Short mmCIF file of C-alpha atoms in Angstrom, two decimals:
data_model
loop_
_atom_site.label_atom_id
_atom_site.label_comp_id
_atom_site.label_asym_id
_atom_site.label_seq_id
_atom_site.Cartn_x
_atom_site.Cartn_y
_atom_site.Cartn_z
CA MET A 1 -18.11 26.09 4.64
CA LEU A 2 -18.45 22.90 6.72
CA PRO A 3 -22.01 21.18 7.22
CA GLN A 4 -23.75 22.68 10.25
CA ASP A 5 -24.76 19.04 11.53
CA PHE A 6 -21.01 18.07 11.60
CA LEU A 7 -20.16 21.36 13.24
CA GLU A 8 -22.65 20.94 16.05
CA ARG A 9 -21.52 17.32 16.62
CA MET A 10 -17.88 18.23 16.71
CA GLN A 11 -18.54 21.00 19.21
CA ALA A 12 -20.20 18.57 21.44
CA GLN A 13 -17.36 15.93 21.02
CA LEU A 14 -14.52 18.35 21.53
CA GLY A 15 -15.91 21.00 23.96
CA GLN A 16 -13.27 23.53 24.79
CA GLU A 17 -10.81 22.15 22.07
CA PHE A 18 -13.45 22.82 19.33
CA SER A 19 -11.91 26.30 18.62
CA GLN A 20 -8.51 24.75 18.36
CA TYR A 21 -9.81 22.14 15.90
CA LEU A 22 -11.30 24.96 13.79
CA SER A 23 -8.08 26.91 13.90
CA SER A 24 -6.12 23.86 12.70
CA LEU A 25 -8.11 23.72 9.53
CA ASP A 26 -6.78 27.09 8.48
CA ARG A 27 -3.10 25.91 8.89
CA PRO A 28 -1.26 24.70 5.60
CA ARG A 29 -1.53 21.02 5.18
CA ALA A 30 1.48 18.90 6.33
CA VAL A 31 2.51 16.61 3.44
CA ALA A 32 4.71 13.49 3.78
CA LEU A 33 6.12 10.48 2.05
CA ARG A 34 7.50 7.12 3.11
CA PHE A 35 10.61 5.50 1.85
CA ASP A 36 10.91 1.88 0.82
CA PRO A 37 13.10 0.31 3.50
CA MET A 38 14.34 -2.27 0.97
CA LYS A 39 16.11 0.41 -0.96
CA ARG A 40 18.93 2.82 -0.16
CA ILE A 41 17.51 5.87 1.52
CA PRO A 42 18.61 9.10 -0.57
CA GLU A 43 19.26 12.59 0.50
CA LEU A 44 16.68 14.92 -0.83
CA PRO A 45 16.65 18.73 -0.41
CA PHE A 46 12.89 18.93 0.16
CA LEU A 47 12.78 16.61 3.21
CA GLN A 48 11.81 17.87 6.64
CA GLU A 49 11.53 16.19 10.01
CA PRO A 50 10.57 12.57 10.37
CA VAL A 51 7.10 11.29 10.92
CA PRO A 52 7.14 10.26 14.65
CA TRP A 53 5.14 6.93 14.31
CA GLU A 54 6.74 5.82 11.00
CA PRO A 55 10.39 5.17 10.76
CA MET A 56 10.39 5.62 6.98
CA GLY A 57 8.15 8.58 6.95
CA HIS A 58 9.24 12.12 6.47
CA TYR A 59 7.41 15.33 5.98
CA TYR A 60 8.42 17.39 3.02
CA ALA A 61 8.32 21.05 1.81
CA PRO A 62 4.78 21.87 0.56
CA ASP A 63 6.08 23.70 -2.39
CA SER A 64 8.15 20.87 -3.68
CA ARG A 65 6.93 18.34 -6.24
CA PRO A 66 8.34 14.89 -5.36
CA GLY A 67 5.70 13.16 -7.36
CA LEU A 68 7.51 14.31 -10.50
CA HIS A 69 11.03 13.25 -9.50
CA PRO A 70 12.32 10.04 -11.10
CA TYR A 71 12.95 8.47 -7.66
CA HIS A 72 8.98 8.33 -7.44
CA GLU A 73 8.76 6.32 -10.69
CA ALA A 74 11.39 4.12 -9.35
CA GLY A 75 9.46 3.20 -6.29
CA VAL A 76 12.09 4.76 -3.94
CA TYR A 77 9.16 6.39 -1.92
CA TYR A 78 5.34 6.51 -1.79
CA MET A 79 3.61 9.92 -1.01
CA GLN A 80 1.21 9.39 1.86
CA GLU A 81 -0.36 11.58 4.33
CA ALA A 82 1.27 11.12 7.81
CA SER A 83 -1.73 10.25 9.78
CA ALA A 84 -2.60 7.48 7.22
CA MET A 85 0.69 5.87 8.35
CA ALA A 86 -0.66 5.29 11.80
CA PRO A 87 -2.86 2.15 11.18
CA VAL A 88 0.10 0.08 9.89
CA ALA A 89 2.29 1.24 12.69
CA LEU A 90 -0.37 -0.12 15.07
CA LEU A 91 -0.79 -3.36 12.96
CA ASP A 92 2.94 -3.82 13.39
CA PRO A 93 3.49 -6.55 10.63
CA GLN A 94 6.61 -8.82 11.25
CA PRO A 95 8.69 -10.28 8.35
CA GLY A 96 7.47 -13.85 7.34
CA GLU A 97 3.87 -13.26 8.45
CA ARG A 98 0.71 -13.57 6.33
CA ILE A 99 -1.02 -10.14 6.18
CA CYS A 100 -4.41 -9.04 4.63
CA ASP A 101 -5.14 -5.40 3.73
CA LEU A 102 -8.82 -5.88 3.05
CA CYS A 103 -9.77 -2.51 1.71
CA ALA A 104 -6.39 -1.55 0.11
CA ALA A 105 -6.70 0.99 -2.65
CA PRO A 106 -4.86 3.13 -3.64
CA GLY A 107 -2.06 1.11 -1.77
CA GLY A 108 -0.54 3.39 0.75
CA LYS A 109 -1.09 1.16 3.56
CA SER A 110 -0.38 -2.05 1.50
CA THR A 111 3.10 -0.73 0.36
CA GLN A 112 3.76 0.30 3.94
CA ILE A 113 2.91 -3.31 5.17
CA ALA A 114 5.18 -4.71 2.29
CA GLY A 115 8.07 -2.61 3.56
CA ARG A 116 7.77 -3.94 7.13
CA LEU A 117 7.54 -7.61 5.70
CA ARG A 118 10.95 -6.96 3.97
CA GLY A 119 9.98 -9.19 1.04
CA GLN A 120 9.12 -12.13 3.55
CA GLY A 121 5.77 -13.64 4.00
CA LEU A 122 2.64 -13.12 2.13
CA LEU A 123 0.46 -9.93 1.57
CA LEU A 124 -3.03 -10.02 0.29
CA CYS A 125 -4.22 -6.65 -0.99
CA ASN A 126 -7.86 -6.41 -1.95
CA GLU A 127 -10.10 -3.71 -3.37
CA ILE A 128 -13.87 -4.27 -4.18
CA GLU A 129 -14.13 -1.39 -6.79
CA PRO A 130 -12.47 -2.50 -10.17
CA LYS A 131 -10.94 0.93 -11.15
CA ARG A 132 -9.39 1.45 -7.75
CA ALA A 133 -8.14 -2.20 -7.88
CA LYS A 134 -6.26 -1.39 -10.92
CA ILE A 135 -4.68 1.63 -9.25
CA LEU A 136 -3.77 -0.52 -6.31
CA SER A 137 -2.09 -3.07 -8.60
CA ARG A 138 -0.02 -0.43 -10.42
CA ASN A 139 1.21 0.91 -7.11
CA ILE A 140 2.10 -2.60 -5.87
CA GLU A 141 4.25 -2.83 -9.20
CA ARG A 142 5.77 0.57 -8.84
CA MET A 143 6.95 -0.13 -5.39
CA GLY A 144 8.68 -3.33 -6.45
CA ILE A 145 6.76 -5.67 -4.28
CA GLY A 146 7.13 -9.27 -4.99
CA ASN A 147 5.40 -11.10 -2.17
CA ALA A 148 1.89 -9.65 -2.61
CA PHE A 149 -1.14 -10.77 -4.61
CA VAL A 150 -3.85 -8.35 -5.61
CA THR A 151 -7.57 -9.30 -5.71
CA ASN A 152 -10.76 -7.48 -6.74
CA GLU A 153 -13.23 -9.25 -4.44
CA HIS A 154 -16.04 -8.63 -2.04
CA PRO A 155 -14.68 -8.99 1.42
CA ALA A 156 -17.21 -11.52 2.29
CA ARG A 157 -16.13 -13.86 -0.45
CA LEU A 158 -12.47 -13.61 0.79
CA ALA A 159 -13.77 -14.35 4.36
CA GLU A 160 -15.21 -17.71 3.00
CA ARG A 161 -11.89 -18.64 1.25
CA PHE A 162 -9.38 -17.62 3.94
CA VAL A 163 -10.72 -18.79 7.26
CA GLU A 164 -8.22 -18.23 10.08
CA PHE A 165 -5.52 -17.87 7.29
CA PHE A 166 -3.81 -14.45 8.37
CA ASP A 167 -1.61 -13.46 11.19
CA ARG A 168 -2.85 -9.87 10.98
CA VAL A 169 -5.68 -8.06 9.03
CA LEU A 170 -6.09 -4.49 8.46
CA VAL A 171 -9.57 -2.92 7.77
CA ASP A 172 -9.11 0.54 6.67
CA ALA A 173 -12.79 0.95 6.11
CA PRO A 174 -14.59 3.21 3.49
CA CYS A 175 -15.93 6.10 5.56
CA SER A 176 -17.57 9.53 5.68
CA GLY A 177 -14.19 11.16 5.30
CA GLU A 178 -14.65 13.84 7.92
CA GLY A 179 -10.88 13.69 8.66
CA MET A 180 -10.02 14.63 5.05
CA PHE A 181 -12.35 17.82 4.97
CA ARG A 182 -9.13 19.97 4.77
CA LYS A 183 -7.54 17.84 2.06
CA GLU A 184 -10.46 16.93 -0.10
CA GLU A 185 -13.35 19.34 -1.01
CA ALA A 186 -15.54 16.48 -2.25
CA ALA A 187 -15.47 15.00 1.28
CA VAL A 188 -17.26 18.07 2.47
CA THR A 189 -19.99 18.26 -0.32
CA ASP A 190 -20.60 14.45 -0.14
CA TRP A 191 -21.08 14.47 3.66
CA SER A 192 -24.57 13.94 5.34
CA LEU A 193 -25.77 12.20 8.49
CA GLN A 194 -27.22 9.69 6.20
CA THR A 195 -23.84 9.04 4.80
CA VAL A 196 -22.51 8.41 8.27
CA ARG A 197 -25.08 5.87 9.13
CA MET A 198 -24.71 4.15 5.79
CA CYS A 199 -20.94 3.92 6.27
CA ALA A 200 -21.34 2.60 9.82
CA ASP A 201 -23.67 -0.26 8.53
CA ARG A 202 -21.15 -1.15 5.74
CA GLN A 203 -18.17 -1.06 8.18
CA ARG A 204 -19.88 -3.47 10.53
CA GLN A 205 -20.39 -5.95 7.63
CA ILE A 206 -16.76 -5.69 6.54
CA LEU A 207 -15.50 -6.17 9.96
CA HIS A 208 -17.56 -9.26 10.48
CA GLY A 209 -15.93 -10.88 7.39
CA ALA A 210 -12.52 -9.68 8.47
CA ALA A 211 -12.92 -11.41 11.73
CA ALA A 212 -13.19 -14.85 10.21
CA MET A 213 -9.84 -14.30 8.41
CA VAL A 214 -7.76 -13.76 11.60
CA ARG A 215 -6.15 -16.73 13.06
CA PRO A 216 -6.56 -17.45 16.90
CA GLY A 217 -4.02 -15.22 18.52
CA GLY A 218 -3.80 -12.81 15.46
CA ARG A 219 -4.29 -9.04 15.35
CA LEU A 220 -7.11 -7.05 13.79
CA VAL A 221 -6.74 -3.35 13.20
CA TYR A 222 -9.82 -1.40 12.28
CA SER A 223 -9.26 2.24 11.01
CA THR A 224 -11.17 5.20 9.47
CA CYS A 225 -10.39 8.72 8.46
CA THR A 226 -13.43 10.22 10.05
CA PHE A 227 -14.47 11.63 13.48
CA ALA A 228 -18.04 10.18 13.73
CA PRO A 229 -18.37 7.96 16.89
CA GLU A 230 -21.05 5.94 14.84
CA GLU A 231 -18.23 4.76 12.53
CA ASN A 232 -15.56 4.52 15.12
CA GLU A 233 -16.11 3.73 18.83
CA GLN A 234 -19.75 2.50 18.22
CA THR A 235 -18.66 0.28 15.37
CA VAL A 236 -15.80 -1.23 17.46
CA ALA A 237 -18.14 -1.66 20.51
CA ALA A 238 -20.80 -3.41 18.34
CA PHE A 239 -18.07 -5.76 16.82
CA LEU A 240 -16.74 -6.83 20.31
CA ALA A 241 -20.22 -7.49 21.41
CA GLU A 242 -20.97 -9.80 18.49
CA HIS A 243 -17.48 -11.32 18.54
CA PRO A 244 -16.63 -12.39 22.23
CA ASP A 245 -13.49 -14.18 20.89
CA PHE A 246 -11.82 -10.69 20.06
CA GLN A 247 -10.64 -8.29 22.80
CA PRO A 248 -9.02 -4.87 22.70
CA GLU A 249 -5.34 -4.95 22.75
CA GLN A 250 -3.13 -2.38 24.62
CA VAL A 251 -0.14 -1.04 22.57
CA SER A 252 2.09 1.80 23.13
CA ALA A 253 1.25 4.80 20.95
CA PRO A 254 2.17 8.01 22.84
CA TRP A 255 1.62 10.21 19.77
CA PHE A 256 -2.10 9.51 19.61
CA VAL A 257 -5.03 10.06 21.93
CA ALA A 258 -5.99 6.78 23.51
CA GLY A 259 -9.71 5.88 23.98
CA GLU A 260 -11.88 2.97 24.90
CA ASN A 261 -11.50 -0.63 23.42
CA GLY A 262 -7.97 -0.35 22.27
CA SER A 263 -8.76 2.67 20.18
CA PHE A 264 -6.77 5.72 19.28
CA ARG A 265 -7.77 9.16 17.69
CA LEU A 266 -5.46 11.37 15.65
CA TRP A 267 -6.68 14.97 15.98
CA PRO A 268 -5.38 17.61 13.49
CA HIS A 269 -5.11 20.20 16.14
CA LYS A 270 -2.79 17.93 18.27
CA LEU A 271 -0.31 16.67 15.44
CA LYS A 272 0.99 17.19 11.95
CA GLY A 273 -1.51 15.30 10.03
CA GLU A 274 -5.20 14.91 9.23
CA GLY A 275 -7.93 13.16 11.25
CA HIS A 276 -7.83 9.45 11.79
CA PHE A 277 -9.18 6.77 14.04
CA ALA A 278 -7.87 3.11 14.75
CA ALA A 279 -8.60 0.31 17.08
CA VAL A 280 -6.18 -2.68 17.83
CA LEU A 281 -8.04 -5.94 18.59
CA ARG A 282 -6.66 -9.48 19.45
CA ARG A 283 -8.35 -12.78 18.75
CA SER A 284 -8.14 -15.15 21.60
CA GLY A 285 -6.29 -18.51 21.39
CA ASP A 286 -2.86 -19.09 19.79
CA GLU A 287 -2.95 -21.29 16.53
CA PRO A 288 -0.39 -21.09 13.76
CA VAL A 289 -1.69 -20.21 10.28
CA PRO A 290 -2.44 -23.36 8.13
CA GLU A 291 0.27 -24.60 5.68
CA VAL A 292 -0.19 -24.01 1.90
CA ARG A 293 0.81 -26.22 -0.94
CA ILE A 294 -0.19 -25.42 -4.46
CA LYS A 295 0.93 -26.81 -7.73
CA ALA A 296 3.60 -24.81 -9.64
CA ASP A 297 4.10 -24.52 -13.22
CA LYS A 298 7.48 -25.53 -14.88
CA PRO A 299 9.20 -22.38 -15.82
CA PRO A 300 9.79 -22.00 -19.58
CA LYS A 301 13.29 -22.40 -20.93
CA GLU A 302 13.11 -18.90 -22.34
CA TRP A 303 12.79 -17.44 -18.76
CA THR A 304 15.51 -19.68 -17.27
CA ASP A 305 17.96 -18.69 -19.97
CA PHE A 306 17.11 -14.95 -19.54
CA ALA A 307 17.57 -15.26 -15.79
CA ALA A 308 20.96 -17.18 -16.13
CA GLN A 309 22.31 -14.50 -18.70
CA LEU A 310 21.42 -11.62 -16.43
CA GLU A 311 22.27 -13.54 -13.11
CA ILE A 312 18.84 -12.90 -11.77
CA SER A 313 18.16 -14.66 -8.42
CA LEU A 314 14.62 -14.96 -7.28
CA PRO A 315 13.41 -15.56 -3.53
CA ALA A 316 11.64 -18.65 -2.45
CA GLY A 317 8.53 -19.02 -4.38
CA ARG A 318 7.10 -20.77 -7.49
CA PRO A 319 6.50 -19.93 -11.23
CA ILE A 320 2.89 -19.75 -12.31
CA SER A 321 1.31 -18.71 -15.71
CA PHE A 322 -1.37 -16.10 -15.34
CA GLY A 323 -2.93 -14.82 -18.44
CA GLN A 324 -0.16 -14.38 -20.94
CA SER A 325 2.47 -13.57 -18.39
CA LEU A 326 4.72 -15.55 -16.31
CA TYR A 327 4.57 -14.68 -12.53
CA TRP A 328 6.68 -15.59 -9.59
CA ALA A 329 4.28 -16.36 -6.84
CA PRO A 330 5.19 -15.92 -3.13
CA GLU A 331 5.96 -19.13 -1.40
CA GLN A 332 2.86 -19.11 0.67
CA LEU A 333 0.47 -18.14 -2.05
CA PRO A 334 -2.80 -20.15 -1.55
CA GLU A 335 -5.03 -21.59 -4.32
CA ILE A 336 -6.54 -18.65 -6.19
CA GLY A 337 -8.72 -20.39 -8.59
CA GLY A 338 -12.18 -18.72 -8.90
CA LEU A 339 -11.11 -15.36 -7.48
CA LYS A 340 -10.88 -12.09 -9.31
CA VAL A 341 -7.01 -11.80 -9.27
CA MET A 342 -5.27 -8.71 -10.55
CA ARG A 343 -1.73 -9.67 -9.72
CA PRO A 344 -0.75 -13.15 -8.23
CA GLY A 345 2.85 -12.05 -7.34
CA LEU A 346 5.84 -10.67 -9.07
CA GLU A 347 5.34 -10.37 -12.92
CA LEU A 348 8.44 -11.72 -14.73
CA GLY A 349 7.50 -11.24 -18.33
CA ILE A 350 6.16 -12.99 -21.36
CA VAL A 351 7.56 -15.44 -23.93
CA LYS A 352 7.30 -13.72 -27.48
CA LYS A 353 8.32 -15.89 -30.62
CA GLY A 354 10.70 -18.02 -28.68
CA ARG A 355 12.30 -15.24 -26.80
CA PHE A 356 11.62 -13.82 -23.25
CA GLU A 357 10.54 -10.25 -22.85
CA PRO A 358 10.86 -8.94 -19.25
CA ALA A 359 8.07 -7.18 -17.37
CA HIS A 360 8.32 -3.61 -15.93
CA ALA A 361 7.51 -5.05 -12.54
CA LEU A 362 10.65 -7.11 -12.54
CA ALA A 363 12.86 -4.12 -13.24
CA LEU A 364 11.38 -2.23 -10.27
CA TRP A 365 11.79 -5.26 -8.02
CA LEU A 366 15.31 -6.25 -8.88
CA ARG A 367 18.23 -5.06 -6.71
CA ASP A 368 20.98 -6.89 -8.54
CA CYS A 369 21.54 -7.68 -12.22
CA SER A 370 24.61 -8.35 -14.38
CA ASN A 371 23.60 -5.91 -17.08
CA ALA A 372 22.63 -2.53 -15.77
CA VAL A 373 23.11 0.99 -16.79
CA SER A 374 22.59 3.95 -14.43
CA PHE A 375 21.79 7.57 -15.29
CA ALA A 376 21.65 10.59 -12.98
CA ALA A 377 18.22 11.74 -11.99
CA ASP A 378 18.82 15.28 -13.48
CA SER A 379 20.78 13.93 -16.47
CA ASP A 380 19.72 14.37 -20.20
CA GLU A 381 19.78 10.56 -20.57
CA MET A 382 17.23 9.96 -17.83
CA CYS A 383 15.01 12.70 -19.17
CA ARG A 384 15.21 11.03 -22.62
CA TYR A 385 14.48 7.68 -21.22
CA LEU A 386 11.23 8.73 -19.33
CA HIS A 387 10.01 10.40 -22.55
CA GLY A 388 10.44 6.99 -24.25
CA ASP A 389 13.40 8.14 -26.53
CA VAL A 390 16.44 6.05 -27.49
CA VAL A 391 19.45 6.64 -25.30
CA PRO A 392 23.02 6.65 -26.38
CA CYS A 393 24.64 3.69 -24.66
CA GLN A 394 27.24 1.00 -25.29
CA MET A 395 25.30 -1.85 -23.60
CA ARG A 396 24.14 -4.87 -25.57
CA GLY A 397 21.06 -7.02 -25.02
CA TRP A 398 18.52 -6.50 -22.21
CA CYS A 399 19.62 -4.35 -19.33
CA ILE A 400 18.10 -2.74 -16.33
CA VAL A 401 17.96 1.11 -16.74
CA GLN A 402 18.69 2.65 -13.35
CA VAL A 403 18.26 6.20 -11.93
CA ASP A 404 21.19 6.79 -9.51
CA GLY A 405 21.30 2.92 -8.92
CA TYR A 406 17.50 2.43 -8.54
CA GLY A 407 15.88 0.22 -11.21
CA ILE A 408 13.32 2.20 -13.11
CA GLY A 409 12.76 0.10 -16.36
CA TRP A 410 14.27 -1.92 -19.09
CA GLY A 411 16.16 -1.25 -22.30
CA LYS A 412 17.75 -3.27 -24.97
CA GLY A 413 21.11 -2.13 -26.41
CA ASP A 414 22.81 -2.62 -29.70
CA GLY A 415 26.14 -1.38 -28.73
CA SER A 416 25.47 2.19 -29.65
CA VAL A 417 21.96 3.09 -28.45
CA LEU A 418 19.48 1.75 -25.91
CA LYS A 419 16.02 0.95 -27.36
CA ASN A 420 13.44 2.16 -24.86
CA HIS A 421 11.11 -0.40 -23.15
CA TYR A 422 9.72 2.11 -20.52
CA PRO A 423 6.01 1.56 -20.57
CA LYS A 424 4.17 3.82 -22.95
CA GLY A 425 1.45 4.71 -20.35
CA LEU A 426 4.20 5.92 -18.01
CA ARG A 427 6.08 8.04 -20.39
CA ARG A 428 6.12 11.83 -19.93
#
């Protein structure tokens, strides 16, 4: 039962296509996932055709449950609705750039951006709501991303700190969620004309802050998962009127319906996905992002000994202490003092009683390690490991536990069994 005000507006928007839209809501939902391009792409029996606008995206059989597969826990793929992959495709991040995902939770678009950066450059992932920021941080960890830092800040505060700092900024704004009516029942029950107007006001404020963070010559992509013109075309038009240094940018996107001011709409009756909107904007000028130099902490001897023993090689970056943990910060990480930071880079681990204990995040990030043991995804050993049990193994000392060659956690062997260090909160 869709709201009457919504139906009347959609009929006016779509005209003769309105009946096609209504019919599309009765079709089974298309479900999709996206692989991490930094990892080997496996062959999985439940995969179907590729998502046309995302090279790493695939639809999968609706009756399968890829979220329960060990590969999911190893960060081999991220389950993401296909239309939600479109804004990052339009953002088109390039390796080595500085990117900001301003409204990032739960992390689908952030992890998609990270895949396109291929471990190079810097990614700021922000979420204003604390609980959702924690979920975002966990997904950044699960996908083994080392060049991202996660903040829990108001966008306006970040805009003050990072003036003209980013090559590209994504604003996937909170919205009335009309495009998710088929996917989420709560989106229907929470909808009202007042909600649409409230969201539009908030979106304009967020966009204003985002504009300040884009370097001259940089790209800004604004997206929503709603159909409301007040939140889409009208919001973009108001932004362009207030920010004459931004112009619509023409990009090739043959899968979507092009509109005014560099915008695109994704209609569920025209493709396999839910409803979405995006606009691509370019800031005039051409200035490089400013250089960053921050002080690095000296890494503790316990870490250097541990890394040497397991032959761990880290990318360009710097060690920093954050809380009780040691992190490896991206090379371009700016000064973060005074910000609510959830994760300032790749967590390496902590020093306990003169010994180094590696973090779960490090296991998910590592591609190569001199001490590793791999179990098949459907093996008894992997089942026992994910349950938190000890596993028969002849390894000694700290070692990476892998599922079919993908790092999934840590274990510590004594030559006969492997003591389980899989995080208790993740155990099945």
